[in-house]
Protein backbone atom coordinates (compact mmCIF):
# COMPACT_ATOMS: atom_id res chain seq x y z
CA UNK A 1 -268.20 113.89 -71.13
CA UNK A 2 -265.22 115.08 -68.97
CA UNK A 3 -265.55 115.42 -65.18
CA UNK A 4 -262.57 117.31 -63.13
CA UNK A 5 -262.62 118.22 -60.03
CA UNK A 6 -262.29 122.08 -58.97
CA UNK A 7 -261.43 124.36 -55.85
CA UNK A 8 -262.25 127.79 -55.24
CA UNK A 9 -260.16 130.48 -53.91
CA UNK A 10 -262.06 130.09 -50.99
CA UNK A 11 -260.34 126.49 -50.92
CA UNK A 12 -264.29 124.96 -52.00
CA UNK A 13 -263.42 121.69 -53.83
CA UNK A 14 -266.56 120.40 -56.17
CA UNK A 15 -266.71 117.90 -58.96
CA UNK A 16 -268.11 119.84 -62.69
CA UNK A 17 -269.14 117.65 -65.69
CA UNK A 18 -268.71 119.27 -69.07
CA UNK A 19 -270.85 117.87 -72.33
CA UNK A 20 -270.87 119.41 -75.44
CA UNK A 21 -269.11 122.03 -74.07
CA UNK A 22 -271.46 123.26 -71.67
CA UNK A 23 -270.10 122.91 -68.01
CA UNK A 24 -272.34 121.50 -65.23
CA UNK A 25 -271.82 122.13 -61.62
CA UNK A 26 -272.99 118.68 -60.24
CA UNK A 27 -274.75 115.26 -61.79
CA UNK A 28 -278.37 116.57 -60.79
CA UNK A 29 -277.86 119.02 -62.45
CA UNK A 30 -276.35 117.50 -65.87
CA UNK A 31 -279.21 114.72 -65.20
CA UNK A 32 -281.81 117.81 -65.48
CA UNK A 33 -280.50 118.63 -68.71
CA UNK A 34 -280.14 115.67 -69.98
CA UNK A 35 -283.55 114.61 -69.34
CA UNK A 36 -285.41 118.29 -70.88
CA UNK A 37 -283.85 116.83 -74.11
């Protein structure tokens, strides 16, 4: 897993999780896919 931190053009900063190449756009919702496994 690789987190890094992003920012919009708007100048939005958020955190996105990648796994298995699939990007995630916070932990809730990595946790949701994790757990439909």
């Amino acid at each position: 897993m690789t987190a890094q931190i992003v920012r919009t053009d708007e100048g939005t900063t958020y955190t996105e999780y990648e796994i298995g190449g699939i990007g995630y756009g916070s932990l809730e919702a990595l946790k949701t896919a994790l757990e439909s496994c």
